PDB file of C-alpha atoms and ligand atoms in Angstrom:
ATOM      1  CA  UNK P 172       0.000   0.000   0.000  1.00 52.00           C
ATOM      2  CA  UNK P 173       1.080   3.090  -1.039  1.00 50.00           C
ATOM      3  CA  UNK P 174       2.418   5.519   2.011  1.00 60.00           C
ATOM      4  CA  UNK P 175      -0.404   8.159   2.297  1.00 79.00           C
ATOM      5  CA  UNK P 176       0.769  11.769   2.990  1.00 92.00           C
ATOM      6  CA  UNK P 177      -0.109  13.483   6.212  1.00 95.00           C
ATOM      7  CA  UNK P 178      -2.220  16.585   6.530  1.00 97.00           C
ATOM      8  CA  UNK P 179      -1.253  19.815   6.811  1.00 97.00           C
ATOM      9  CA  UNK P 180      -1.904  21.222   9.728  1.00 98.00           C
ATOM     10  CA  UNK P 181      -2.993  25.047   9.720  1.00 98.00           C
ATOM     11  CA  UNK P 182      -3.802  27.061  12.590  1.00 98.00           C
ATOM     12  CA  UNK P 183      -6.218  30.269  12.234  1.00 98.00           C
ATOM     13  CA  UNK P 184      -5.385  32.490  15.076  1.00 98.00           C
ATOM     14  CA  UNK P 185      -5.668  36.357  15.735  1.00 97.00           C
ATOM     15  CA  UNK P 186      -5.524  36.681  19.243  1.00 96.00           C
ATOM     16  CA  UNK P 187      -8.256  39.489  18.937  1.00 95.00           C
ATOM     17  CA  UNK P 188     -11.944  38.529  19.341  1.00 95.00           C
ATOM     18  CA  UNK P 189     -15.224  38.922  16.737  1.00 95.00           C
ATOM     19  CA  UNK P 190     -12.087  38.667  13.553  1.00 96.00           C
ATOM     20  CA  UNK P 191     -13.877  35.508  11.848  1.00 97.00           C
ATOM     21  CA  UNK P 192     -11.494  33.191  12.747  1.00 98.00           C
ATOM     22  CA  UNK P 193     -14.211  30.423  13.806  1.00 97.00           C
ATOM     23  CA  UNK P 194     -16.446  31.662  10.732  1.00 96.00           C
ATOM     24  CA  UNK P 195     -13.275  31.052   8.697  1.00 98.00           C
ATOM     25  CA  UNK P 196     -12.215  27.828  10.392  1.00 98.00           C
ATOM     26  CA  UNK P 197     -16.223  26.263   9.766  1.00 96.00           C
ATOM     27  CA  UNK P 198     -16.025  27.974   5.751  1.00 96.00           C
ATOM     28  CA  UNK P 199     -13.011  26.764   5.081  1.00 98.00           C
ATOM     29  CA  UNK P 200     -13.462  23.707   6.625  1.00 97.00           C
ATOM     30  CA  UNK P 201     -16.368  23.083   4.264  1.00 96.00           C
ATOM     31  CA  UNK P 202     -14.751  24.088   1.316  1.00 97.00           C
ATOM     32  CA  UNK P 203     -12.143  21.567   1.929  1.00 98.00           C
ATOM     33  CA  UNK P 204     -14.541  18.719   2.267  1.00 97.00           C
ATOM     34  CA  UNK P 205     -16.843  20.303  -1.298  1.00 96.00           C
ATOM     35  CA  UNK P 206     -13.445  20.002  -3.318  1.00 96.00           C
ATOM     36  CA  UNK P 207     -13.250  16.267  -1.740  1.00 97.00           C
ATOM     37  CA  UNK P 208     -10.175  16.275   0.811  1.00 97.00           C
ATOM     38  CA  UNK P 209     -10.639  14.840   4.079  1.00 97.00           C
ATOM     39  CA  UNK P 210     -11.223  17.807   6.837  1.00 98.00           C
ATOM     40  CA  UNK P 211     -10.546  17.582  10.787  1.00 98.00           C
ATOM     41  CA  UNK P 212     -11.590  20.648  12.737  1.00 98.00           C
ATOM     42  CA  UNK P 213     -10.383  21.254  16.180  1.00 98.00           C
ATOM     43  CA  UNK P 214     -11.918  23.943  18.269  1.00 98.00           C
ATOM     44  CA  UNK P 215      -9.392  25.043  20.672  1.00 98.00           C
ATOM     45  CA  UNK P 216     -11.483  27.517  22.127  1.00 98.00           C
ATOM     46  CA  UNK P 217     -13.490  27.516  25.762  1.00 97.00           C
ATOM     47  CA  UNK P 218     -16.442  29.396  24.384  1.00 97.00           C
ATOM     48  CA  UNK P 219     -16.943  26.606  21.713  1.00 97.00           C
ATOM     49  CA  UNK P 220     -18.458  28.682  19.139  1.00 96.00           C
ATOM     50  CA  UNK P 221     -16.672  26.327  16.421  1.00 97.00           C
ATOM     51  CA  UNK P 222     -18.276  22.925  17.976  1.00 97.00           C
ATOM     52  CA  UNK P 223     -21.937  25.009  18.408  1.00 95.00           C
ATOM     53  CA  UNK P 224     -22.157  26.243  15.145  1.00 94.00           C
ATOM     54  CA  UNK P 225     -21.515  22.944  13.624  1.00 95.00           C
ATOM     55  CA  UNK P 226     -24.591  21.441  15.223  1.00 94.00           C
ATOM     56  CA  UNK P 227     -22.939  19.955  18.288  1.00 95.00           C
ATOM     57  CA  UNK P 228     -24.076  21.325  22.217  1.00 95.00           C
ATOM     58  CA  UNK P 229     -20.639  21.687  23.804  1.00 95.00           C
ATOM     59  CA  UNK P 230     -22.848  21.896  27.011  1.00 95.00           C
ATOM     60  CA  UNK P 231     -23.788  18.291  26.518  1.00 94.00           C
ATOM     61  CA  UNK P 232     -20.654  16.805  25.036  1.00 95.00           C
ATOM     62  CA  UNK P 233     -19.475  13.641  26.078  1.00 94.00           C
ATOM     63  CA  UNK P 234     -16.018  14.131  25.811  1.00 96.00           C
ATOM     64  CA  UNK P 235     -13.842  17.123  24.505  1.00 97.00           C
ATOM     65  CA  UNK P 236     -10.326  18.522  23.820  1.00 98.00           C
ATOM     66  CA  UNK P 237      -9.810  19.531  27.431  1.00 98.00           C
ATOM     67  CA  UNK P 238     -10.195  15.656  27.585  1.00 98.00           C
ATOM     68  CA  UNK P 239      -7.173  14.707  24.927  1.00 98.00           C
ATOM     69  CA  UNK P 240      -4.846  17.850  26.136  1.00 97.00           C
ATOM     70  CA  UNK P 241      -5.481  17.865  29.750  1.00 97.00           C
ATOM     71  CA  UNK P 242      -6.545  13.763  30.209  1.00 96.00           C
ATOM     72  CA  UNK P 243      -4.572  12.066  27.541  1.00 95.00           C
ATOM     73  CA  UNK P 244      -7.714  10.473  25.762  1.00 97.00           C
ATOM     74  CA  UNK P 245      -7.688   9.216  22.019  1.00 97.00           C
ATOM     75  CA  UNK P 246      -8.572  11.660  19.895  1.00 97.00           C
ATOM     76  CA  UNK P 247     -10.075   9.723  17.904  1.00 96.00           C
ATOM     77  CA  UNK P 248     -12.709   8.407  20.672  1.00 97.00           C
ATOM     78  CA  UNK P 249     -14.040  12.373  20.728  1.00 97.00           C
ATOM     79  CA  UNK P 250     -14.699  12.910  17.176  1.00 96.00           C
ATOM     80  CA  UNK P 251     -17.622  14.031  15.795  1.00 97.00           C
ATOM     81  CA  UNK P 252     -18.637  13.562  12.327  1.00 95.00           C
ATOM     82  CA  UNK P 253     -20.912  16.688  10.941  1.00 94.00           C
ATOM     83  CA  UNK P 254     -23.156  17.553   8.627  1.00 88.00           C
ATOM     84  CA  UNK P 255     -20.900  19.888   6.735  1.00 86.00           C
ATOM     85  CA  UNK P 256     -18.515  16.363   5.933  1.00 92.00           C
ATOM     86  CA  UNK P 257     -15.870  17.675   8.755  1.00 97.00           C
ATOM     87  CA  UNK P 258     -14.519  15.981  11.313  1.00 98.00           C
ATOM     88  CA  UNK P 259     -14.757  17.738  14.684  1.00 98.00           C
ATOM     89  CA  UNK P 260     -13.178  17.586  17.995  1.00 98.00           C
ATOM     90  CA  UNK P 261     -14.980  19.618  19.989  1.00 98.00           C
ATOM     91  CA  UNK P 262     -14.272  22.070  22.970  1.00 98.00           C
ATOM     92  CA  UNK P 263     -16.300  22.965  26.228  1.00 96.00           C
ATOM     93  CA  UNK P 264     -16.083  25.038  28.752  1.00 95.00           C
ATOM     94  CA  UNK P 265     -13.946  22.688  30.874  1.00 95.00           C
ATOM     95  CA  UNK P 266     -11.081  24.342  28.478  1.00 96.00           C
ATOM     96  CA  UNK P 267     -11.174  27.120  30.157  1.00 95.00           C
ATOM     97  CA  UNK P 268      -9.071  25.331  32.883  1.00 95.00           C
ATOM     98  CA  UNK P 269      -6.683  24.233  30.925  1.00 95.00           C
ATOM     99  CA  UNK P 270      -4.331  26.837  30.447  1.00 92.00           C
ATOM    100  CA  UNK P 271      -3.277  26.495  34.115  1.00 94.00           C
ATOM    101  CA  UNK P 272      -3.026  22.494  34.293  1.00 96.00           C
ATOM    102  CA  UNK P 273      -0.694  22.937  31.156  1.00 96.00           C
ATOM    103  CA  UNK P 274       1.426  24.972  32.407  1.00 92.00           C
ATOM    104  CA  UNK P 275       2.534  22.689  35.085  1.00 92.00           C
ATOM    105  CA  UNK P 276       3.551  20.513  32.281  1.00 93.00           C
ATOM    106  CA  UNK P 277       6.885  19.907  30.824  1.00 91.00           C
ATOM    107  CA  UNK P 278       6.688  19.984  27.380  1.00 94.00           C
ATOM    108  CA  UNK P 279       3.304  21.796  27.477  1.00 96.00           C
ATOM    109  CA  UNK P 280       3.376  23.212  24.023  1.00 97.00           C
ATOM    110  CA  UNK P 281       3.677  20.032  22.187  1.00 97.00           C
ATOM    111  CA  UNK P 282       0.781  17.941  23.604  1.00 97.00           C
ATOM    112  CA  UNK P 283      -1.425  18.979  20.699  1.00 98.00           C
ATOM    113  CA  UNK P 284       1.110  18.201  17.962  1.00 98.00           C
ATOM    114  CA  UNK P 285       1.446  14.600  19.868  1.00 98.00           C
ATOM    115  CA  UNK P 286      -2.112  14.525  20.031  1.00 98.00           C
ATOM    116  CA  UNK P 287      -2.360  14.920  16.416  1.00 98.00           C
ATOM    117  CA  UNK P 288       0.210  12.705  15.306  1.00 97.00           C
ATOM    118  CA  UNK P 289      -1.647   9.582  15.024  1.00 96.00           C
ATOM    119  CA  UNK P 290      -4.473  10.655  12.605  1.00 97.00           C
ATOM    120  CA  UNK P 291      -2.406  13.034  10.112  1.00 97.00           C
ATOM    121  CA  UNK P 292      -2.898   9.876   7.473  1.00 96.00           C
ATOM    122  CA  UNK P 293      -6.886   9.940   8.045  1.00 97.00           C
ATOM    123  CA  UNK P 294      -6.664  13.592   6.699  1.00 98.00           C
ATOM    124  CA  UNK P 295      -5.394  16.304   4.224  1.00 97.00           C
ATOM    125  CA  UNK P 296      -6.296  19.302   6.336  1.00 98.00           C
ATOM    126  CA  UNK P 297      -6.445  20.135   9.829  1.00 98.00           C
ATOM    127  CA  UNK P 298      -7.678  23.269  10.471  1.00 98.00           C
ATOM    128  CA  UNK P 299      -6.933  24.781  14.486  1.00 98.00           C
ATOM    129  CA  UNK P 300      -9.730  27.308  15.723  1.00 98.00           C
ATOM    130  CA  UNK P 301      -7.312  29.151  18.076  1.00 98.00           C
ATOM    131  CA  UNK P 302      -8.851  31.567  21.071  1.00 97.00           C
ATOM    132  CA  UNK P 303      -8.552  35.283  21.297  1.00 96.00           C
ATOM    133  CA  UNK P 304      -5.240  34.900  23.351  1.00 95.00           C
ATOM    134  CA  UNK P 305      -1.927  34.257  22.854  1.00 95.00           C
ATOM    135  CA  UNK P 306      -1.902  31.426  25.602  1.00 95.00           C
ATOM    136  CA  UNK P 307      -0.926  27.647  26.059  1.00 97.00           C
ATOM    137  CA  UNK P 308      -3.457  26.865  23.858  1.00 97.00           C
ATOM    138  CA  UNK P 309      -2.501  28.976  21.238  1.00 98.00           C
ATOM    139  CA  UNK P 310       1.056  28.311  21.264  1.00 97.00           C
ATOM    140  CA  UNK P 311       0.136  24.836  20.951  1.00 98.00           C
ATOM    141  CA  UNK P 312      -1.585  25.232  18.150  1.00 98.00           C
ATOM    142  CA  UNK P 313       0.757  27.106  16.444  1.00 98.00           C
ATOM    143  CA  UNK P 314       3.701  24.447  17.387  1.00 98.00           C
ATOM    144  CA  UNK P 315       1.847  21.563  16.061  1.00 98.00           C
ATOM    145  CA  UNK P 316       0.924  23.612  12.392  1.00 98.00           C
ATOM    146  CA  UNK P 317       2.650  24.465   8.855  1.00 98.00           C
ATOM    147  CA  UNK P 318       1.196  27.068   8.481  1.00 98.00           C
ATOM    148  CA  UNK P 319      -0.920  30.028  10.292  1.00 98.00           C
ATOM    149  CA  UNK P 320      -3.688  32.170   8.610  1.00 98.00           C
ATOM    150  CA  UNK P 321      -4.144  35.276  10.119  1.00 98.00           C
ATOM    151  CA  UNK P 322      -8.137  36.421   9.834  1.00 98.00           C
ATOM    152  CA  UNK P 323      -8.225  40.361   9.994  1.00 97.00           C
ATOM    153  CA  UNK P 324     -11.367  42.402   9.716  1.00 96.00           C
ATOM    154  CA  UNK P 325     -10.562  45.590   7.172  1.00 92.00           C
ATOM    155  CA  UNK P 326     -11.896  48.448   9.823  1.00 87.00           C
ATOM    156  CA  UNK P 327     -10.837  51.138  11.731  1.00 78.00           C
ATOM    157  CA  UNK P 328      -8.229  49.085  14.129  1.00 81.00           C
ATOM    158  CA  UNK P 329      -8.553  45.739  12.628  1.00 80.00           C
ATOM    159  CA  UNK P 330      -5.544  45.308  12.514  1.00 85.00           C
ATOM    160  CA  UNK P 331      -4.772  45.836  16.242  1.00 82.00           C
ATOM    161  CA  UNK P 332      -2.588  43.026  17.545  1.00 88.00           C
ATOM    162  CA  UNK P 333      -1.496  41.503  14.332  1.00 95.00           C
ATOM    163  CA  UNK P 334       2.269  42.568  14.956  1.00 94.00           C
ATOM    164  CA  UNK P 335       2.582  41.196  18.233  1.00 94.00           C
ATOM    165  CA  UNK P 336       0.913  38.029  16.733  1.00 96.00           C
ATOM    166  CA  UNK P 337       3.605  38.138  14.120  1.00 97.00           C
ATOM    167  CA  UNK P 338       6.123  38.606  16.876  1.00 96.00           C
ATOM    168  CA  UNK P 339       4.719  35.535  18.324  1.00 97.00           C
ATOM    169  CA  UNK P 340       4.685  33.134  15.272  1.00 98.00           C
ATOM    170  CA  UNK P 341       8.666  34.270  14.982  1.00 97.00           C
ATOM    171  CA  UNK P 342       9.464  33.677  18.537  1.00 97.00           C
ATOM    172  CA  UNK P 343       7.353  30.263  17.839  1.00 97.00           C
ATOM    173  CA  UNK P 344       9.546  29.622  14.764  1.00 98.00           C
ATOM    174  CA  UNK P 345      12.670  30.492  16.615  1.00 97.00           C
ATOM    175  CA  UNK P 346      12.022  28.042  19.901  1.00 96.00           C
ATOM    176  CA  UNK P 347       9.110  25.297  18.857  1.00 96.00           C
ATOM    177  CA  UNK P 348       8.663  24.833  15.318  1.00 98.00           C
ATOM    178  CA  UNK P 349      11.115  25.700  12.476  1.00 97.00           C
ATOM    179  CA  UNK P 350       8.546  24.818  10.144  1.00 96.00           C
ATOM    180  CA  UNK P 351       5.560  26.929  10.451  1.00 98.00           C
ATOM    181  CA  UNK P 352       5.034  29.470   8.022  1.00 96.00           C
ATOM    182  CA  UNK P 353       2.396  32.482   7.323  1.00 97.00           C
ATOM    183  CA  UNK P 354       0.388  31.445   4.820  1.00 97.00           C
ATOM    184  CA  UNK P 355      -1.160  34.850   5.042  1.00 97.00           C
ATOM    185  CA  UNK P 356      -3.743  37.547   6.211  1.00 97.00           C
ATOM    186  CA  UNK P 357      -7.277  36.341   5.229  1.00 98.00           C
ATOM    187  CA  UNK P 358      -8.689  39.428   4.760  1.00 97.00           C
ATOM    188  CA  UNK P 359     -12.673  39.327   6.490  1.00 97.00           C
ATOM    189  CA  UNK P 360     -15.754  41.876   7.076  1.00 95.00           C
ATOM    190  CA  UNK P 361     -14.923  43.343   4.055  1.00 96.00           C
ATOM    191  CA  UNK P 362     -17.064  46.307   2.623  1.00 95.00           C
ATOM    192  CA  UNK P 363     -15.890  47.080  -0.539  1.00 92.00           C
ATOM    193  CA  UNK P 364     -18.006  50.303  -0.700  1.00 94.00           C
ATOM    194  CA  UNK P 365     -15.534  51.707   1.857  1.00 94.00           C
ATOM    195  CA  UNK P 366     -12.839  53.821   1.216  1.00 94.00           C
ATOM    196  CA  UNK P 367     -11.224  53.006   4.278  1.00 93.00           C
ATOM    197  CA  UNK P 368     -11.723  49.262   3.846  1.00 94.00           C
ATOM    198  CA  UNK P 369      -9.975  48.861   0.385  1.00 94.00           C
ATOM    199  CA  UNK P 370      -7.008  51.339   1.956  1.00 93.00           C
ATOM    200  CA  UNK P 371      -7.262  49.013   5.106  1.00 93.00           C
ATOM    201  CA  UNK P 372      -6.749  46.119   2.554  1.00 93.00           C
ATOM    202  CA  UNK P 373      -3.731  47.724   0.302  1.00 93.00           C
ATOM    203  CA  UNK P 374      -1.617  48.859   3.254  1.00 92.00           C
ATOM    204  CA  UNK P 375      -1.921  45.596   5.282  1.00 93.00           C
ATOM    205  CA  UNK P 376       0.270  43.035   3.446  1.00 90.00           C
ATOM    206  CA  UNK P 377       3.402  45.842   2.690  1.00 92.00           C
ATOM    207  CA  UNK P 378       3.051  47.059   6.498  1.00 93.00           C
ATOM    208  CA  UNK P 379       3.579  43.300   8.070  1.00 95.00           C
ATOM    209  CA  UNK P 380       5.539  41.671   5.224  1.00 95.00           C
ATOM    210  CA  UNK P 381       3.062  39.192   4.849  1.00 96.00           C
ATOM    211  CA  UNK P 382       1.022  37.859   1.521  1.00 97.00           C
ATOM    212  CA  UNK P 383      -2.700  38.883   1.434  1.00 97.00           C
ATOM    213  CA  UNK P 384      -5.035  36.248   0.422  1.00 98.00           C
ATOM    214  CA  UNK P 385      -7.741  36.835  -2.029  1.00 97.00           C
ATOM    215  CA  UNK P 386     -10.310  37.550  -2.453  1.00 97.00           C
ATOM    216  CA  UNK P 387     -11.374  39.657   0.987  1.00 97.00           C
ATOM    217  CA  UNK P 388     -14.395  37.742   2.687  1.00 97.00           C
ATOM    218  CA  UNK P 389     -17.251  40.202   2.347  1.00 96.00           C
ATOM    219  CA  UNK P 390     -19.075  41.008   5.061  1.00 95.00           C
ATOM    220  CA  UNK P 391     -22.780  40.034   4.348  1.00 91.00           C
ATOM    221  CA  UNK P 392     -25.609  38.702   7.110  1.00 88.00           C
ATOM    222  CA  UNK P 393     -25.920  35.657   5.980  1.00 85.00           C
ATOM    223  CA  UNK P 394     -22.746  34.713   8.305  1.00 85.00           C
ATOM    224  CA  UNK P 395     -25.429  35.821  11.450  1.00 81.00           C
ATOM    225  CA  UNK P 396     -27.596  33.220   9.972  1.00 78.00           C
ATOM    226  CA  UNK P 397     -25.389  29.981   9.517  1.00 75.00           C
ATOM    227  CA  UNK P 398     -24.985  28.395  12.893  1.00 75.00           C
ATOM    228  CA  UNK P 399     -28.146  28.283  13.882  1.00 75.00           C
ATOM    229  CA  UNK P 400     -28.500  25.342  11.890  1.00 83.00           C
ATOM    230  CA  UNK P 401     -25.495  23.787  12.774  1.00 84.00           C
ATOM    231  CA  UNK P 402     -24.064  24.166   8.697  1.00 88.00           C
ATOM    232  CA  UNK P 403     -21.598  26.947   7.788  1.00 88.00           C
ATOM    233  CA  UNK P 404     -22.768  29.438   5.122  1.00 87.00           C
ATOM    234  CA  UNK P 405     -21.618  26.989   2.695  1.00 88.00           C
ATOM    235  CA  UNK P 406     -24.347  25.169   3.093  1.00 87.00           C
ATOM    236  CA  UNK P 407     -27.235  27.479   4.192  1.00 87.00           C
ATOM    237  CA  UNK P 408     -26.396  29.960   1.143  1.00 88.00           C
ATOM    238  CA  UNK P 409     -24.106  27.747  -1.321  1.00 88.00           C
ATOM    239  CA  UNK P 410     -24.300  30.807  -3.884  1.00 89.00           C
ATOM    240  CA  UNK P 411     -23.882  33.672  -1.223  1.00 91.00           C
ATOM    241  CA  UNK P 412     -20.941  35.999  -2.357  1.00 94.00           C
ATOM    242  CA  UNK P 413     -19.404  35.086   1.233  1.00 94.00           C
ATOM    243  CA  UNK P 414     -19.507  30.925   0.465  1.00 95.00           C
ATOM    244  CA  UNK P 415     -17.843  31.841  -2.818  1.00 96.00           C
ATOM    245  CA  UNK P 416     -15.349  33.830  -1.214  1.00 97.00           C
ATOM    246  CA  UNK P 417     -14.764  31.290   1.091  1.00 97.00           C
ATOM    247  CA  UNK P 418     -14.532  28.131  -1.579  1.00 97.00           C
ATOM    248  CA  UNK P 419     -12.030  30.960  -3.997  1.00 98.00           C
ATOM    249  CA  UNK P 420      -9.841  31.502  -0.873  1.00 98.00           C
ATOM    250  CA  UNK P 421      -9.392  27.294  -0.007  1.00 98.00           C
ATOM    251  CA  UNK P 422      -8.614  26.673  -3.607  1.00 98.00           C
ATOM    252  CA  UNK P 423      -5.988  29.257  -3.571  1.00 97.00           C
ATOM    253  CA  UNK P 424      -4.656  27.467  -0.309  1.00 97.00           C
ATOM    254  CA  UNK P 425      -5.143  24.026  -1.522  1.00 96.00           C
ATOM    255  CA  UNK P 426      -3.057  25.434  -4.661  1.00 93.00           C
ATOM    256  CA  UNK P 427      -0.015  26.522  -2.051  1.00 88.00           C
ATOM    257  CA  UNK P 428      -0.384  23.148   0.114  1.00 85.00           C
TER     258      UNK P 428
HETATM  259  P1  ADP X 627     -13.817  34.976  16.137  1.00 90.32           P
HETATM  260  O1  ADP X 627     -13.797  33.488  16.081  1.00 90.32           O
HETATM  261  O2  ADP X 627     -12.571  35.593  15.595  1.00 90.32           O
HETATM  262  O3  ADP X 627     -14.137  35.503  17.493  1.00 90.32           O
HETATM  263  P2  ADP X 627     -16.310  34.759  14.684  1.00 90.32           P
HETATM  264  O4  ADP X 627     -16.032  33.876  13.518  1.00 90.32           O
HETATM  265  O5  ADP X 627     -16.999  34.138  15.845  1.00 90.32           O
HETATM  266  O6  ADP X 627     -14.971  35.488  15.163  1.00 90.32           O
HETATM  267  O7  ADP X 627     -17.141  35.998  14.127  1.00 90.32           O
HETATM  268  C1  ADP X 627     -17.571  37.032  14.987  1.00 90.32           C
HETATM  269  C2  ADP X 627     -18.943  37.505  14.544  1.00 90.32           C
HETATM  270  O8  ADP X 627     -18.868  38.053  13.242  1.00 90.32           O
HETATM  271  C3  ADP X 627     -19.958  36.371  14.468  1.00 90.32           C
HETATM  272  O9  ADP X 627     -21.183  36.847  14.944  1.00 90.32           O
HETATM  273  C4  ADP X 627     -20.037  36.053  12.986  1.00 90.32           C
HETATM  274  O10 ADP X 627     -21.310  35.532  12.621  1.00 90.32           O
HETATM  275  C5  ADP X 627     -19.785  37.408  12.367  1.00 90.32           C
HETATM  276  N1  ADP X 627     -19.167  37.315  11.036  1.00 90.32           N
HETATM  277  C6  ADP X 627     -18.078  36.612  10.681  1.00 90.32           C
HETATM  278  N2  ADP X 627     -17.776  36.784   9.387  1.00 90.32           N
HETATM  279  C7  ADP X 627     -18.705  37.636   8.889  1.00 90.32           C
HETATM  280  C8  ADP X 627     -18.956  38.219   7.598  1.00 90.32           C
HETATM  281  N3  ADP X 627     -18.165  37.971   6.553  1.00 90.32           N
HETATM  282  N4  ADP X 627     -20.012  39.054   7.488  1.00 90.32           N
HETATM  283  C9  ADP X 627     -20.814  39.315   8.544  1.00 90.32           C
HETATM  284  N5  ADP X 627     -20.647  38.810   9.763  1.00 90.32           N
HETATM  285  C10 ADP X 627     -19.604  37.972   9.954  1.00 90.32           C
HETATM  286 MG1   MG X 628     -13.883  32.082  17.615  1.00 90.32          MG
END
């Protein structure tokens, strides 16, 4: 039998809140699985916003990621399969405590990538919803990826925080993980009937030294409506200018992976 490649793992983390990185991390996600790869989502947050909006009650879940980074459980026994055709390892709020237990840890930052390990030949992509911090968690994910996309809303201090995120990923480079790479800023909210939007969205990729990806994820309500149904928006409005935003941005990755 032919040796099957592993996934790539990519991490979307900003450590600012309300940037789309779990609307990214669900689109995305779905994309993947439309254009017929194999998808694993992990939400690595404690508000489980990923795991809610892709139909399954973190409130209820039988087992979670606090339970494969804090207890050493199989990932594999807290998978979820969803609608969308994405694999899911869900979060709850018991996450919220992990942070500290971690940090008693030796090796703290690499109990994800371990974690991982064992199913990287189930998959092609594994996407990491990261929390808004720059914590354990996050530097976890961002040790076990190849790459990091950086979600930034074009507004009026969007991009807030993205340079000490940048900082991060180098420090990251420098001490855990030689490998990981900026795939780029996914531009998101975008209003292209703003001035200051489409300035927001030339300066951005000169001022950090980073590529842009394209095109800019418009900002449209039918992202409000999505996860109420447990589907991302590629789903509940296939032909929505956002879903095709979303599917034009994963073939462009799937192109650089
Ligand atoms: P984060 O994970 O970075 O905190 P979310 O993905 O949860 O961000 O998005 C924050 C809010 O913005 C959510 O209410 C989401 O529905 C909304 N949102 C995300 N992307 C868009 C978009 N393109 N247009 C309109 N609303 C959006
Ligand atoms: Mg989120």
């Amino acid at each position: 039998m032919p040796t099957q490649r592993k996934a790539r793992i990519l991490a979307l983390a900003n450590q600012k809140g309300g940037v789309a990185k779990t609307t990214s991390v669900a689109s995305l996600g779905a994309a993947f699985a439309e254009a017929g790869r194999r998808v694993l989502l992990v939400d690595l947050d404690p508000q489980a916003c990923l795991t809610f909006s892709l139909g399954v009650d973190p409130d209820t879940v039988e087992a979670s990621v606090h339970d494969v980074l804090v207890g050493g459980r199989d990932l594999t026994e807290v998978l979820h399969r969803c609608d969308d055709g994405v694999d899911l390892v869900p979060s709850s709020i018991e996450l919220a405590g992990a942070e500290a237990v971690l940090l008693g840890r030796p090796a703290r930052e690499y109990v994800l990538q371990t974690a991982l390990e064992p199913v990287r030949r189930d998959y092609d992509v594994i996407l990491l919803d990261c929390s808004p911090s720059l914590g354990v968690l996050t530097l976890n994910a961002l040790t076990a990826a190849q790459g990091v996309v950086v979600p930034m809303p074009c507004e009026m201090l969007g991009h807030r925080g993205v340079g000490q995120l940048l900082d991060t990923v180098t420090d990251v480079r420098r001490i855990l993980n030689r490998r990981l790479r900026v795939l780029g800023i996914l531009p998101t909210l975008y209003d292209g009937r703003s001035t200051h939007a489409r300035e927001v969205l030339e300066d951005v990729g000169e001022r950090y030294g980073v590529p842009v990806l394209s095109p800019p994820i418009p900002r449209t309500v039918r992202f409000a409506e999505a996860p109420a149904v447990g589907r991302s928006i590629l789903a509940t409005s296939r032909s929505s200018k956002g879903a095709r935003a979303y599917r034009e941005v994963a073939a462009g990755m799937l192109e650089q992976l």
